[in-house]
Amino acid sequence: MVFGLFLLKFIGFYLIYTNSGKTTYTLFSWEQSIRKQRRISLSSGGFLIGITLAGYLFLFGFAGGLFYDLVCLMLLASLIILLRPLLTKEQSKTHSHARK
C-alpha cells in the first residue's frame, strides 16, 4: 500500500512539474500531450498528491503520516528535478547519432 501511494505521488508530482514554466528541456511526445491539457493535468496531479496525503495520514496517523508524506514529496521532487534533464541529454545524443 505504501509503495502504491508512493507511485501515485510520483505521477502527481510529475504531472505538475511537466506543466511548470521551469521545464525548458525537450519533451517526449507523451509529455507534449500532457502539456497541451494543462488544466486537467494540474488538477489531476494535485488530486493525486492530496489522495496520497490522506492515505499516509490514514496509515500512519497524523504526525507520522504528515512527516512521511513530506519526506516522500521532497525525495521525489529532488529526484525528478535533478534527473529529468539528464534523460533529455541522453535523448539528444541518441537522436544526433541516428541522423549521421
Tab-separated table of C-alpha atoms in Angstrom:
chain	number	residue	atom	x	y	z
A	1	MET	CA	0.000	0.000	0.000
A	2	VAL	CA	2.828	2.379	0.835
A	3	PHE	CA	4.547	1.678	-2.493
A	4	GLY	CA	1.277	2.303	-4.354
A	5	LEU	CA	0.876	5.649	-2.610
A	6	PHE	CA	4.497	6.448	-3.449
A	7	LEU	CA	3.817	5.761	-7.150
A	8	LEU	CA	0.686	7.907	-7.097
A	9	LYS	CA	2.663	10.754	-5.541
A	10	PHE	CA	5.327	10.341	-8.249
A	11	ILE	CA	2.725	10.545	-11.011
A	12	GLY	CA	1.029	13.537	-9.390
A	13	PHE	CA	4.246	15.488	-8.934
A	14	TYR	CA	5.424	14.641	-12.439
A	15	LEU	CA	2.159	15.942	-13.911
A	16	ILE	CA	2.578	19.216	-12.032
A	17	TYR	CA	6.293	19.547	-12.810
A	18	THR	CA	5.806	18.897	-16.526
A	19	ASN	CA	3.421	21.851	-16.708
A	20	SER	CA	5.603	24.248	-14.758
A	21	GLY	CA	7.417	27.059	-16.525
A	22	LYS	CA	10.758	25.752	-15.298
A	23	THR	CA	10.866	22.864	-17.758
A	24	THR	CA	12.980	24.142	-20.650
A	25	TYR	CA	14.208	20.781	-21.904
A	26	THR	CA	12.881	18.949	-24.941
A	27	LEU	CA	9.813	16.900	-24.192
A	28	PHE	CA	8.810	13.434	-25.289
A	29	SER	CA	5.620	13.173	-27.349
A	30	TRP	CA	3.539	11.974	-24.394
A	31	GLU	CA	4.831	14.881	-22.292
A	32	GLN	CA	3.766	17.302	-25.009
A	33	SER	CA	0.253	15.869	-24.916
A	34	ILE	CA	0.238	16.319	-21.117
A	35	ARG	CA	1.328	19.932	-21.538
A	36	LYS	CA	-1.441	20.595	-24.085
A	37	GLN	CA	-4.044	19.574	-21.482
A	38	ARG	CA	-2.650	21.830	-18.789
A	39	ARG	CA	-5.721	22.350	-16.626
A	40	ILE	CA	-6.595	18.648	-16.493
A	41	SER	CA	-3.060	17.546	-15.655
A	42	LEU	CA	-2.585	20.193	-12.942
A	43	SER	CA	-5.865	19.309	-11.261
A	44	SER	CA	-5.283	15.555	-11.504
A	45	GLY	CA	-1.707	15.974	-10.195
A	46	GLY	CA	-2.947	17.974	-7.226
A	47	PHE	CA	-5.698	15.425	-6.641
A	48	LEU	CA	-3.198	12.549	-6.643
A	49	ILE	CA	-0.901	14.352	-4.208
A	50	GLY	CA	-3.877	15.069	-1.934
A	51	ILE	CA	-5.059	11.451	-2.075
A	52	THR	CA	-1.611	10.208	-1.110
A	53	LEU	CA	-1.532	12.636	1.821
A	54	ALA	CA	-4.870	11.265	3.001
A	55	GLY	CA	-3.608	7.701	2.555
A	56	TYR	CA	-0.466	8.336	4.567
A	57	LEU	CA	-2.490	10.046	7.292
A	58	PHE	CA	-4.782	7.020	7.415
A	59	LEU	CA	-1.882	4.547	7.582
A	60	PHE	CA	0.496	6.285	9.986
A	61	GLY	CA	-1.675	8.707	11.955
A	62	PHE	CA	-1.489	12.479	11.763
A	63	ALA	CA	2.101	13.285	12.724
A	64	GLY	CA	3.688	10.183	11.191
A	65	GLY	CA	1.617	10.438	8.022
A	66	LEU	CA	2.392	14.108	7.532
A	67	PHE	CA	6.100	13.516	8.116
A	68	TYR	CA	6.201	10.505	5.772
A	69	ASP	CA	4.266	12.408	3.111
A	70	LEU	CA	6.642	15.370	3.237
A	71	VAL	CA	9.698	13.112	3.131
A	72	CYS	CA	8.320	11.264	0.084
A	73	LEU	CA	7.424	14.532	-1.626
A	74	MET	CA	10.884	16.012	-1.091
A	75	LEU	CA	12.562	12.797	-2.237
A	76	LEU	CA	10.501	12.626	-5.412
A	77	ALA	CA	10.834	16.327	-6.117
A	78	SER	CA	14.601	16.296	-5.817
A	79	LEU	CA	14.952	13.174	-7.953
A	80	ILE	CA	12.643	14.399	-10.701
A	81	ILE	CA	14.118	17.892	-10.841
A	82	LEU	CA	17.716	16.646	-10.856
A	83	LEU	CA	17.450	13.555	-13.055
A	84	ARG	CA	14.947	14.596	-15.733
A	85	PRO	CA	17.370	16.876	-17.648
A	86	LEU	CA	19.910	14.019	-17.762
A	87	LEU	CA	17.401	11.868	-19.591
A	88	THR	CA	16.972	14.658	-22.125
A	89	LYS	CA	20.733	14.804	-22.780
A	90	GLU	CA	20.755	11.072	-23.467
A	91	GLN	CA	17.785	11.502	-25.768
A	92	SER	CA	19.561	14.213	-27.762
A	93	LYS	CA	22.703	12.063	-28.036
A	94	THR	CA	20.807	9.126	-29.483
A	95	HIS	CA	18.965	11.329	-31.957
A	96	SER	CA	22.153	13.040	-33.114
A	97	HIS	CA	23.878	9.691	-33.741
A	98	ALA	CA	20.880	8.342	-35.606
A	99	ARG	CA	20.963	11.208	-38.110
A	100	LYS	CA	24.581	10.621	-39.176
